[in-house]
Amino acid sequence: MTVEAILERETARGMERIALTDHCYSYEYSIRNASRTRINLRGLISKLRKEGKISKSMKIYFGVEAEILDYRHVSITPEIAGEFDFVLVAPNHYNILQPSIFSLRTPSTLAINELYNFQAAVKHPATDAIAHPFLLPPDLFGLSIDEMAEFSRKMMSKVDWKELAETLELAAQRGIGIELSPRFIKYKQTHLLDFYSLCVEKGVKFFIGSDAHSLDELDHLDMLEGVIGQLGITEEMLWHPQEWEW
Ligand SMILES: [Zn+2]
Protein backbone atom coordinates (compact mmCIF):
# COMPACT_ATOMS: atom_id res chain seq x y z
CA MET A 1 0.00 0.00 0.00
CA THR A 2 1.78 3.15 -1.21
CA VAL A 3 0.69 6.75 -0.76
CA GLU A 4 0.59 7.09 -4.54
CA ALA A 5 -1.75 4.09 -4.95
CA ILE A 6 -4.07 5.35 -2.19
CA LEU A 7 -4.32 8.84 -3.66
CA GLU A 8 -4.93 7.61 -7.22
CA ARG A 9 -7.61 5.24 -6.03
CA GLU A 10 -9.39 7.88 -3.96
CA THR A 11 -9.22 10.37 -6.84
CA ALA A 12 -11.04 7.76 -8.97
CA ARG A 13 -13.70 7.50 -6.25
CA GLY A 14 -14.16 11.26 -6.26
CA MET A 15 -13.02 11.67 -2.63
CA GLU A 16 -12.79 15.36 -1.70
CA ARG A 17 -10.78 15.06 1.50
CA ILE A 18 -8.37 12.39 2.60
CA ALA A 19 -6.26 12.05 5.69
CA LEU A 20 -3.23 9.76 5.57
CA THR A 21 -2.26 8.38 8.93
CA ASP A 22 0.48 6.05 10.05
CA HIS A 23 1.48 4.71 13.44
CA CYS A 24 4.03 6.84 15.19
CA TYR A 25 6.46 3.95 15.62
CA SER A 26 6.98 4.13 11.84
CA TYR A 27 8.80 7.37 12.49
CA GLU A 28 10.96 5.71 15.10
CA TYR A 29 10.01 8.51 17.44
CA SER A 30 12.42 10.76 15.65
CA ILE A 31 11.57 14.27 14.62
CA ARG A 32 13.98 14.01 11.70
CA ASN A 33 12.09 11.03 10.30
CA ALA A 34 8.71 12.68 10.74
CA SER A 35 9.89 15.90 9.20
CA ARG A 36 11.57 14.15 6.28
CA THR A 37 8.45 12.07 5.60
CA ARG A 38 6.30 15.19 5.54
CA ILE A 39 8.63 16.96 3.11
CA ASN A 40 8.83 13.89 0.84
CA LEU A 41 5.06 13.56 0.91
CA ARG A 42 4.54 17.17 -0.06
CA GLY A 43 6.92 16.68 -2.97
CA LEU A 44 5.14 13.51 -4.08
CA ILE A 45 1.71 15.16 -3.90
CA SER A 46 2.70 18.17 -5.96
CA LYS A 47 4.33 15.86 -8.55
CA LEU A 48 1.17 13.69 -8.79
CA ARG A 49 -0.95 16.83 -9.13
CA LYS A 50 1.22 18.19 -11.90
CA GLU A 51 1.06 14.87 -13.75
CA GLY A 52 -2.74 14.94 -13.45
CA LYS A 53 -2.72 11.61 -11.57
CA ILE A 54 -4.60 12.95 -8.57
CA SER A 55 -7.30 15.56 -8.19
CA LYS A 56 -6.03 19.12 -7.75
CA SER A 57 -8.89 20.02 -5.42
CA MET A 58 -8.69 16.98 -3.11
CA LYS A 59 -7.63 18.09 0.36
CA ILE A 60 -4.91 15.90 1.78
CA TYR A 61 -3.97 15.78 5.44
CA PHE A 62 -1.08 14.06 7.10
CA GLY A 63 -1.64 12.54 10.51
CA VAL A 64 -0.09 10.23 13.04
CA GLU A 65 -1.55 7.60 15.34
CA ALA A 66 -0.06 7.54 18.80
CA GLU A 67 -1.18 5.52 21.79
CA ILE A 68 -1.89 6.00 25.46
CA LEU A 69 1.00 4.76 27.58
CA ASP A 70 -0.35 5.79 30.92
CA TYR A 71 -2.84 8.32 32.25
CA ARG A 72 -0.92 11.47 31.41
CA HIS A 73 1.38 10.02 28.80
CA VAL A 74 1.05 9.44 25.09
CA SER A 75 3.65 7.85 22.84
CA ILE A 76 4.49 11.07 21.05
CA THR A 77 6.38 14.20 21.97
CA PRO A 78 4.90 17.66 21.34
CA GLU A 79 7.75 18.27 18.87
CA ILE A 80 6.89 15.25 16.74
CA ALA A 81 3.17 15.99 17.04
CA GLY A 82 3.91 19.44 15.63
CA GLU A 83 5.09 17.85 12.36
CA PHE A 84 1.58 16.57 11.63
CA ASP A 85 -1.81 18.07 10.77
CA PHE A 86 -3.44 16.02 13.51
CA VAL A 87 -2.76 13.39 16.14
CA LEU A 88 -4.98 10.35 16.59
CA VAL A 89 -4.64 8.72 19.96
CA ALA A 90 -5.48 5.04 20.40
CA PRO A 91 -6.63 4.16 23.92
CA ASN A 92 -6.25 0.44 23.38
CA HIS A 93 -3.08 -0.62 21.58
CA TYR A 94 -2.63 -3.37 24.11
CA ASN A 95 -0.46 -5.45 21.83
CA ILE A 96 2.29 -2.84 21.89
CA LEU A 97 2.26 -1.33 25.32
CA GLN A 98 0.16 -3.18 27.77
CA PRO A 99 0.73 -6.89 27.35
CA SER A 100 -0.44 -7.23 30.94
CA ILE A 101 -3.95 -6.60 29.64
CA PHE A 102 -4.23 -10.27 28.82
CA SER A 103 -4.58 -11.00 32.48
CA LEU A 104 -7.59 -8.65 32.52
CA ARG A 105 -9.70 -11.26 30.90
CA THR A 106 -13.02 -10.48 32.50
CA PRO A 107 -15.44 -8.03 30.88
CA SER A 108 -15.69 -5.97 34.10
CA THR A 109 -11.95 -5.45 34.55
CA LEU A 110 -11.43 -4.66 30.89
CA ALA A 111 -14.38 -2.22 31.01
CA ILE A 112 -12.60 -0.25 33.75
CA ASN A 113 -9.36 -0.22 31.78
CA GLU A 114 -11.03 0.80 28.50
CA LEU A 115 -12.86 3.71 30.11
CA TYR A 116 -9.73 4.79 32.00
CA ASN A 117 -7.66 4.83 28.79
CA PHE A 118 -10.44 6.53 26.85
CA GLN A 119 -10.61 9.28 29.49
CA ALA A 120 -6.85 9.61 29.36
CA ALA A 121 -7.05 10.08 25.57
CA VAL A 122 -9.84 12.67 25.81
CA LYS A 123 -7.96 14.67 28.44
CA HIS A 124 -4.51 14.61 26.87
CA PRO A 125 -3.54 17.89 25.17
CA ALA A 126 -1.96 16.07 22.19
CA THR A 127 -5.24 14.40 21.20
CA ASP A 128 -7.11 15.69 18.16
CA ALA A 129 -9.13 12.54 17.58
CA ILE A 130 -9.46 9.07 19.07
CA ALA A 131 -8.81 5.87 17.11
CA HIS A 132 -11.06 2.82 17.58
CA PRO A 133 -12.29 3.38 21.17
CA PHE A 134 -13.81 0.28 22.81
CA LEU A 135 -13.21 -1.83 19.71
CA LEU A 136 -11.60 -5.16 20.58
CA PRO A 137 -9.65 -7.05 17.89
CA PRO A 138 -10.32 -10.81 18.12
CA ASP A 139 -6.87 -11.87 16.89
CA LEU A 140 -5.20 -9.86 19.64
CA PHE A 141 -7.16 -11.68 22.31
CA GLY A 142 -6.87 -15.05 20.56
CA LEU A 143 -10.65 -15.35 20.23
CA SER A 144 -12.97 -15.98 17.29
CA ILE A 145 -14.97 -13.02 15.94
CA ASP A 146 -18.13 -14.34 17.64
CA GLU A 147 -16.41 -14.95 20.98
CA MET A 148 -14.82 -11.49 20.93
CA ALA A 149 -18.15 -9.88 19.98
CA GLU A 150 -19.85 -11.57 22.94
CA PHE A 151 -17.03 -10.57 25.30
CA SER A 152 -17.13 -7.00 24.00
CA ARG A 153 -20.92 -6.82 24.41
CA LYS A 154 -20.56 -7.91 28.04
CA MET A 155 -17.69 -5.46 28.55
CA MET A 156 -19.75 -2.53 27.26
CA SER A 157 -22.59 -3.48 29.62
CA LYS A 158 -20.10 -3.15 32.51
CA VAL A 159 -18.82 0.30 31.47
CA ASP A 160 -19.78 3.15 33.77
CA TRP A 161 -22.02 4.92 31.24
CA LYS A 162 -22.57 7.97 33.44
CA GLU A 163 -18.86 8.60 33.54
CA LEU A 164 -18.61 7.83 29.83
CA ALA A 165 -21.33 10.41 29.10
CA GLU A 166 -19.43 13.04 31.11
CA THR A 167 -16.23 12.18 29.26
CA LEU A 168 -18.04 12.61 25.94
CA GLU A 169 -19.23 16.06 27.03
CA LEU A 170 -15.60 16.98 27.55
CA ALA A 171 -14.68 15.47 24.17
CA ALA A 172 -17.38 17.61 22.53
CA GLN A 173 -16.09 20.75 24.30
CA ARG A 174 -12.54 20.00 23.19
CA GLY A 175 -13.64 19.32 19.59
CA ILE A 176 -12.18 15.82 19.67
CA GLY A 177 -13.27 13.46 16.88
CA ILE A 178 -14.25 9.83 17.43
CA GLU A 179 -13.35 7.29 14.78
CA LEU A 180 -16.14 5.46 13.04
CA SER A 181 -14.66 2.68 10.92
CA PRO A 182 -16.12 -0.41 9.22
CA ARG A 183 -14.06 -2.58 11.53
CA PHE A 184 -16.77 -2.68 14.22
CA ILE A 185 -19.16 -4.19 11.65
CA LYS A 186 -16.55 -6.70 10.48
CA TYR A 187 -15.95 -7.70 14.09
CA LYS A 188 -19.74 -7.96 14.69
CA GLN A 189 -19.42 -5.51 17.60
CA THR A 190 -22.52 -3.65 16.48
CA HIS A 191 -23.57 -3.06 20.12
CA LEU A 192 -21.04 -0.18 19.86
CA LEU A 193 -23.88 1.66 18.11
CA ASP A 194 -25.09 2.54 21.64
CA PHE A 195 -21.76 4.27 22.25
CA TYR A 196 -21.88 6.07 18.87
CA SER A 197 -25.48 7.17 19.61
CA LEU A 198 -24.29 8.65 22.89
CA CYS A 199 -21.56 10.50 20.97
CA VAL A 200 -24.29 11.95 18.72
CA GLU A 201 -26.39 12.90 21.74
CA LYS A 202 -23.45 14.68 23.38
CA GLY A 203 -22.49 16.53 20.19
CA VAL A 204 -19.18 14.74 19.71
CA LYS A 205 -17.86 14.83 16.14
CA PHE A 206 -16.97 11.75 14.12
CA PHE A 207 -14.24 11.07 11.71
CA ILE A 208 -14.78 8.38 9.16
CA GLY A 209 -11.75 6.14 9.21
CA SER A 210 -11.04 3.17 7.00
CA ASP A 211 -8.58 1.71 9.54
CA ALA A 212 -7.27 0.17 6.31
CA HIS A 213 -3.96 -1.63 6.42
CA SER A 214 -4.28 -2.68 2.75
CA LEU A 215 -5.63 -1.06 -0.43
CA ASP A 216 -8.65 -3.36 -0.66
CA GLU A 217 -9.73 -2.41 2.85
CA LEU A 218 -10.23 1.16 1.65
CA ASP A 219 -13.32 -0.05 -0.20
CA HIS A 220 -14.86 -1.32 3.02
CA LEU A 221 -15.82 2.25 3.85
CA ASP A 222 -19.00 1.62 1.85
CA MET A 223 -20.12 -0.68 4.68
CA LEU A 224 -20.64 2.40 6.83
CA GLU A 225 -23.33 4.02 4.69
CA GLY A 226 -26.25 2.38 6.51
CA VAL A 227 -24.76 3.16 9.94
CA ILE A 228 -24.16 6.82 9.07
CA GLY A 229 -27.82 7.10 8.02
CA GLN A 230 -29.02 5.22 11.10
CA LEU A 231 -27.07 7.50 13.46
CA GLY A 232 -28.21 10.57 11.52
CA ILE A 233 -24.62 11.77 10.99
CA THR A 234 -24.58 14.84 8.78
CA GLU A 235 -21.70 16.77 7.21
CA GLU A 236 -21.64 19.25 10.11
CA MET A 237 -21.14 16.39 12.56
CA LEU A 238 -17.89 15.34 10.91
CA TRP A 239 -14.53 16.15 12.45
CA HIS A 240 -11.88 17.52 10.11
CA PRO A 241 -8.21 18.16 10.73
CA GLN A 242 -6.94 21.72 10.82
CA GLU A 243 -6.51 23.24 7.38
CA TRP A 244 -3.07 22.88 5.91
CA GLU A 245 -1.68 24.56 2.82
CA TRP A 246 0.15 22.20 0.53
ZN1 LIG B 1 -4.78 1.65 16.01
mmCIF file of C-alpha atoms and ligand atoms in Angstrom:
data_model
loop_
_atom_site.group_PDB
_atom_site.id
_atom_site.type_symbol
_atom_site.label_atom_id
_atom_site.label_comp_id
_atom_site.label_asym_id
_atom_site.label_seq_id
_atom_site.Cartn_x
_atom_site.Cartn_y
_atom_site.Cartn_z
ATOM 1 C CA MET A 1 0.000 0.000 0.000
ATOM 2 C CA THR A 2 1.783 3.148 -1.207
ATOM 3 C CA VAL A 3 0.686 6.746 -0.760
ATOM 4 C CA GLU A 4 0.594 7.094 -4.538
ATOM 5 C CA ALA A 5 -1.752 4.094 -4.948
ATOM 6 C CA ILE A 6 -4.069 5.352 -2.193
ATOM 7 C CA LEU A 7 -4.322 8.843 -3.665
ATOM 8 C CA GLU A 8 -4.927 7.613 -7.221
ATOM 9 C CA ARG A 9 -7.609 5.237 -6.026
ATOM 10 C CA GLU A 10 -9.390 7.876 -3.955
ATOM 11 C CA THR A 11 -9.216 10.367 -6.838
ATOM 12 C CA ALA A 12 -11.037 7.763 -8.968
ATOM 13 C CA ARG A 13 -13.704 7.501 -6.248
ATOM 14 C CA GLY A 14 -14.159 11.262 -6.256
ATOM 15 C CA MET A 15 -13.024 11.673 -2.634
ATOM 16 C CA GLU A 16 -12.795 15.359 -1.699
ATOM 17 C CA ARG A 17 -10.780 15.062 1.499
ATOM 18 C CA ILE A 18 -8.374 12.395 2.595
ATOM 19 C CA ALA A 19 -6.256 12.046 5.689
ATOM 20 C CA LEU A 20 -3.234 9.759 5.574
ATOM 21 C CA THR A 21 -2.259 8.382 8.930
ATOM 22 C CA ASP A 22 0.478 6.049 10.047
ATOM 23 C CA HIS A 23 1.482 4.706 13.440
ATOM 24 C CA CYS A 24 4.035 6.840 15.192
ATOM 25 C CA TYR A 25 6.458 3.954 15.620
ATOM 26 C CA SER A 26 6.978 4.127 11.837
ATOM 27 C CA TYR A 27 8.796 7.370 12.488
ATOM 28 C CA GLU A 28 10.956 5.705 15.099
ATOM 29 C CA TYR A 29 10.014 8.510 17.444
ATOM 30 C CA SER A 30 12.418 10.759 15.646
ATOM 31 C CA ILE A 31 11.567 14.273 14.617
ATOM 32 C CA ARG A 32 13.980 14.006 11.697
ATOM 33 C CA ASN A 33 12.095 11.026 10.298
ATOM 34 C CA ALA A 34 8.712 12.676 10.736
ATOM 35 C CA SER A 35 9.892 15.895 9.203
ATOM 36 C CA ARG A 36 11.572 14.151 6.277
ATOM 37 C CA THR A 37 8.450 12.066 5.603
ATOM 38 C CA ARG A 38 6.304 15.194 5.537
ATOM 39 C CA ILE A 39 8.629 16.960 3.112
ATOM 40 C CA ASN A 40 8.827 13.892 0.843
ATOM 41 C CA LEU A 41 5.055 13.559 0.906
ATOM 42 C CA ARG A 42 4.539 17.174 -0.058
ATOM 43 C CA GLY A 43 6.924 16.680 -2.970
ATOM 44 C CA LEU A 44 5.143 13.514 -4.083
ATOM 45 C CA ILE A 45 1.711 15.158 -3.903
ATOM 46 C CA SER A 46 2.697 18.169 -5.964
ATOM 47 C CA LYS A 47 4.327 15.860 -8.553
ATOM 48 C CA LEU A 48 1.169 13.693 -8.788
ATOM 49 C CA ARG A 49 -0.952 16.827 -9.125
ATOM 50 C CA LYS A 50 1.217 18.194 -11.903
ATOM 51 C CA GLU A 51 1.059 14.874 -13.748
ATOM 52 C CA GLY A 52 -2.737 14.936 -13.451
ATOM 53 C CA LYS A 53 -2.716 11.613 -11.571
ATOM 54 C CA ILE A 54 -4.600 12.953 -8.573
ATOM 55 C CA SER A 55 -7.297 15.557 -8.194
ATOM 56 C CA LYS A 56 -6.033 19.119 -7.753
ATOM 57 C CA SER A 57 -8.893 20.023 -5.420
ATOM 58 C CA MET A 58 -8.686 16.980 -3.113
ATOM 59 C CA LYS A 59 -7.629 18.092 0.355
ATOM 60 C CA ILE A 60 -4.913 15.901 1.779
ATOM 61 C CA TYR A 61 -3.966 15.779 5.439
ATOM 62 C CA PHE A 62 -1.081 14.057 7.103
ATOM 63 C CA GLY A 63 -1.637 12.537 10.511
ATOM 64 C CA VAL A 64 -0.095 10.234 13.043
ATOM 65 C CA GLU A 65 -1.550 7.602 15.340
ATOM 66 C CA ALA A 66 -0.058 7.539 18.803
ATOM 67 C CA GLU A 67 -1.184 5.518 21.791
ATOM 68 C CA ILE A 68 -1.890 5.997 25.457
ATOM 69 C CA LEU A 69 0.995 4.757 27.581
ATOM 70 C CA ASP A 70 -0.352 5.795 30.920
ATOM 71 C CA TYR A 71 -2.839 8.315 32.250
ATOM 72 C CA ARG A 72 -0.916 11.468 31.408
ATOM 73 C CA HIS A 73 1.378 10.022 28.803
ATOM 74 C CA VAL A 74 1.055 9.439 25.090
ATOM 75 C CA SER A 75 3.650 7.846 22.845
ATOM 76 C CA ILE A 76 4.488 11.072 21.048
ATOM 77 C CA THR A 77 6.382 14.201 21.972
ATOM 78 C CA PRO A 78 4.895 17.663 21.336
ATOM 79 C CA GLU A 79 7.747 18.273 18.867
ATOM 80 C CA ILE A 80 6.891 15.248 16.735
ATOM 81 C CA ALA A 81 3.167 15.991 17.043
ATOM 82 C CA GLY A 82 3.912 19.436 15.626
ATOM 83 C CA GLU A 83 5.086 17.851 12.365
ATOM 84 C CA PHE A 84 1.575 16.573 11.628
ATOM 85 C CA ASP A 85 -1.806 18.072 10.772
ATOM 86 C CA PHE A 86 -3.439 16.016 13.509
ATOM 87 C CA VAL A 87 -2.763 13.386 16.144
ATOM 88 C CA LEU A 88 -4.980 10.352 16.588
ATOM 89 C CA VAL A 89 -4.637 8.718 19.964
ATOM 90 C CA ALA A 90 -5.478 5.039 20.396
ATOM 91 C CA PRO A 91 -6.634 4.164 23.921
ATOM 92 C CA ASN A 92 -6.251 0.438 23.375
ATOM 93 C CA HIS A 93 -3.079 -0.618 21.578
ATOM 94 C CA TYR A 94 -2.633 -3.375 24.115
ATOM 95 C CA ASN A 95 -0.457 -5.448 21.830
ATOM 96 C CA ILE A 96 2.287 -2.842 21.894
ATOM 97 C CA LEU A 97 2.260 -1.335 25.320
ATOM 98 C CA GLN A 98 0.160 -3.179 27.767
ATOM 99 C CA PRO A 99 0.732 -6.891 27.354
ATOM 100 C CA SER A 100 -0.436 -7.230 30.941
ATOM 101 C CA ILE A 101 -3.951 -6.602 29.635
ATOM 102 C CA PHE A 102 -4.229 -10.265 28.817
ATOM 103 C CA SER A 103 -4.581 -11.003 32.482
ATOM 104 C CA LEU A 104 -7.591 -8.649 32.525
ATOM 105 C CA ARG A 105 -9.697 -11.257 30.896
ATOM 106 C CA THR A 106 -13.020 -10.477 32.502
ATOM 107 C CA PRO A 107 -15.442 -8.034 30.881
ATOM 108 C CA SER A 108 -15.692 -5.967 34.100
ATOM 109 C CA THR A 109 -11.955 -5.452 34.551
ATOM 110 C CA LEU A 110 -11.429 -4.659 30.888
ATOM 111 C CA ALA A 111 -14.379 -2.217 31.014
ATOM 112 C CA ILE A 112 -12.599 -0.252 33.754
ATOM 113 C CA ASN A 113 -9.361 -0.220 31.785
ATOM 114 C CA GLU A 114 -11.029 0.801 28.498
ATOM 115 C CA LEU A 115 -12.858 3.707 30.114
ATOM 116 C CA TYR A 116 -9.732 4.789 31.996
ATOM 117 C CA ASN A 117 -7.659 4.832 28.794
ATOM 118 C CA PHE A 118 -10.438 6.531 26.848
ATOM 119 C CA GLN A 119 -10.611 9.278 29.489
ATOM 120 C CA ALA A 120 -6.847 9.609 29.356
ATOM 121 C CA ALA A 121 -7.054 10.085 25.566
ATOM 122 C CA VAL A 122 -9.845 12.671 25.813
ATOM 123 C CA LYS A 123 -7.963 14.671 28.441
ATOM 124 C CA HIS A 124 -4.515 14.609 26.871
ATOM 125 C CA PRO A 125 -3.539 17.894 25.172
ATOM 126 C CA ALA A 126 -1.961 16.067 22.193
ATOM 127 C CA THR A 127 -5.244 14.402 21.199
ATOM 128 C CA ASP A 128 -7.115 15.690 18.160
ATOM 129 C CA ALA A 129 -9.131 12.543 17.575
ATOM 130 C CA ILE A 130 -9.457 9.071 19.069
ATOM 131 C CA ALA A 131 -8.808 5.875 17.115
ATOM 132 C CA HIS A 132 -11.064 2.816 17.584
ATOM 133 C CA PRO A 133 -12.285 3.385 21.170
ATOM 134 C CA PHE A 134 -13.814 0.283 22.806
ATOM 135 C CA LEU A 135 -13.212 -1.830 19.712
ATOM 136 C CA LEU A 136 -11.597 -5.157 20.580
ATOM 137 C CA PRO A 137 -9.650 -7.050 17.891
ATOM 138 C CA PRO A 138 -10.325 -10.811 18.122
ATOM 139 C CA ASP A 139 -6.873 -11.866 16.894
ATOM 140 C CA LEU A 140 -5.195 -9.865 19.635
ATOM 141 C CA PHE A 141 -7.161 -11.685 22.312
ATOM 142 C CA GLY A 142 -6.870 -15.050 20.565
ATOM 143 C CA LEU A 143 -10.646 -15.352 20.229
ATOM 144 C CA SER A 144 -12.972 -15.977 17.286
ATOM 145 C CA ILE A 145 -14.969 -13.023 15.940
ATOM 146 C CA ASP A 146 -18.129 -14.341 17.638
ATOM 147 C CA GLU A 147 -16.405 -14.953 20.981
ATOM 148 C CA MET A 148 -14.822 -11.493 20.925
ATOM 149 C CA ALA A 149 -18.148 -9.877 19.983
ATOM 150 C CA GLU A 150 -19.853 -11.566 22.938
ATOM 151 C CA PHE A 151 -17.031 -10.567 25.301
ATOM 152 C CA SER A 152 -17.127 -6.999 23.998
ATOM 153 C CA ARG A 153 -20.919 -6.816 24.410
ATOM 154 C CA LYS A 154 -20.558 -7.915 28.044
ATOM 155 C CA MET A 155 -17.692 -5.456 28.548
ATOM 156 C CA MET A 156 -19.754 -2.531 27.262
ATOM 157 C CA SER A 157 -22.592 -3.479 29.621
ATOM 158 C CA LYS A 158 -20.100 -3.146 32.514
ATOM 159 C CA VAL A 159 -18.819 0.299 31.474
ATOM 160 C CA ASP A 160 -19.781 3.155 33.773
ATOM 161 C CA TRP A 161 -22.022 4.922 31.239
ATOM 162 C CA LYS A 162 -22.573 7.971 33.442
ATOM 163 C CA GLU A 163 -18.862 8.603 33.537
ATOM 164 C CA LEU A 164 -18.613 7.835 29.827
ATOM 165 C CA ALA A 165 -21.335 10.414 29.098
ATOM 166 C CA GLU A 166 -19.432 13.036 31.109
ATOM 167 C CA THR A 167 -16.231 12.183 29.260
ATOM 168 C CA LEU A 168 -18.039 12.613 25.936
ATOM 169 C CA GLU A 169 -19.231 16.064 27.034
ATOM 170 C CA LEU A 170 -15.603 16.984 27.550
ATOM 171 C CA ALA A 171 -14.677 15.470 24.166
ATOM 172 C CA ALA A 172 -17.378 17.611 22.531
ATOM 173 C CA GLN A 173 -16.089 20.753 24.303
ATOM 174 C CA ARG A 174 -12.537 20.000 23.192
ATOM 175 C CA GLY A 175 -13.638 19.324 19.593
ATOM 176 C CA ILE A 176 -12.175 15.821 19.674
ATOM 177 C CA GLY A 177 -13.274 13.458 16.885
ATOM 178 C CA ILE A 178 -14.247 9.831 17.432
ATOM 179 C CA GLU A 179 -13.355 7.290 14.783
ATOM 180 C CA LEU A 180 -16.142 5.455 13.042
ATOM 181 C CA SER A 181 -14.657 2.678 10.925
ATOM 182 C CA PRO A 182 -16.122 -0.406 9.223
ATOM 183 C CA ARG A 183 -14.063 -2.581 11.531
ATOM 184 C CA PHE A 184 -16.766 -2.683 14.221
ATOM 185 C CA ILE A 185 -19.157 -4.192 11.647
ATOM 186 C CA LYS A 186 -16.552 -6.703 10.478
ATOM 187 C CA TYR A 187 -15.950 -7.699 14.090
ATOM 188 C CA LYS A 188 -19.744 -7.964 14.686
ATOM 189 C CA GLN A 189 -19.416 -5.509 17.601
ATOM 190 C CA THR A 190 -22.524 -3.647 16.482
ATOM 191 C CA HIS A 191 -23.571 -3.060 20.118
ATOM 192 C CA LEU A 192 -21.040 -0.176 19.861
ATOM 193 C CA LEU A 193 -23.877 1.661 18.112
ATOM 194 C CA ASP A 194 -25.090 2.543 21.644
ATOM 195 C CA PHE A 195 -21.758 4.274 22.246
ATOM 196 C CA TYR A 196 -21.881 6.069 18.872
ATOM 197 C CA SER A 197 -25.475 7.171 19.609
ATOM 198 C CA LEU A 198 -24.285 8.648 22.895
ATOM 199 C CA CYS A 199 -21.564 10.504 20.971
ATOM 200 C CA VAL A 200 -24.291 11.946 18.716
ATOM 201 C CA GLU A 201 -26.392 12.904 21.740
ATOM 202 C CA LYS A 202 -23.447 14.683 23.376
ATOM 203 C CA GLY A 203 -22.491 16.528 20.189
ATOM 204 C CA VAL A 204 -19.184 14.736 19.707
ATOM 205 C CA LYS A 205 -17.865 14.826 16.143
ATOM 206 C CA PHE A 206 -16.969 11.754 14.120
ATOM 207 C CA PHE A 207 -14.238 11.074 11.713
ATOM 208 C CA ILE A 208 -14.781 8.375 9.162
ATOM 209 C CA GLY A 209 -11.751 6.135 9.211
ATOM 210 C CA SER A 210 -11.042 3.172 7.005
ATOM 211 C CA ASP A 211 -8.577 1.707 9.538
ATOM 212 C CA ALA A 212 -7.270 0.172 6.306
ATOM 213 C CA HIS A 213 -3.961 -1.626 6.415
ATOM 214 C CA SER A 214 -4.279 -2.679 2.754
ATOM 215 C CA LEU A 215 -5.628 -1.063 -0.425
ATOM 216 C CA ASP A 216 -8.653 -3.363 -0.655
ATOM 217 C CA GLU A 217 -9.732 -2.413 2.851
ATOM 218 C CA LEU A 218 -10.231 1.162 1.653
ATOM 219 C CA ASP A 219 -13.318 -0.047 -0.204
ATOM 220 C CA HIS A 220 -14.862 -1.323 3.018
ATOM 221 C CA LEU A 221 -15.817 2.255 3.852
ATOM 222 C CA ASP A 222 -18.997 1.618 1.853
ATOM 223 C CA MET A 223 -20.117 -0.679 4.676
ATOM 224 C CA LEU A 224 -20.639 2.399 6.829
ATOM 225 C CA GLU A 225 -23.326 4.017 4.692
ATOM 226 C CA GLY A 226 -26.248 2.382 6.507
ATOM 227 C CA VAL A 227 -24.760 3.163 9.935
ATOM 228 C CA ILE A 228 -24.163 6.819 9.067
ATOM 229 C CA GLY A 229 -27.819 7.098 8.020
ATOM 230 C CA GLN A 230 -29.016 5.217 11.096
ATOM 231 C CA LEU A 231 -27.068 7.496 13.459
ATOM 232 C CA GLY A 232 -28.205 10.571 11.518
ATOM 233 C CA ILE A 233 -24.620 11.766 10.992
ATOM 234 C CA THR A 234 -24.582 14.836 8.775
ATOM 235 C CA GLU A 235 -21.703 16.773 7.205
ATOM 236 C CA GLU A 236 -21.641 19.254 10.113
ATOM 237 C CA MET A 237 -21.136 16.395 12.556
ATOM 238 C CA LEU A 238 -17.886 15.342 10.907
ATOM 239 C CA TRP A 239 -14.530 16.146 12.448
ATOM 240 C CA HIS A 240 -11.883 17.522 10.113
ATOM 241 C CA PRO A 241 -8.208 18.157 10.735
ATOM 242 C CA GLN A 242 -6.936 21.722 10.819
ATOM 243 C CA GLU A 243 -6.514 23.235 7.376
ATOM 244 C CA TRP A 244 -3.066 22.875 5.913
ATOM 245 C CA GLU A 245 -1.684 24.562 2.824
ATOM 246 C CA TRP A 246 0.150 22.199 0.526
HETATM 247 ZN ZN ZN B 1 -4.776 1.648 16.007
#
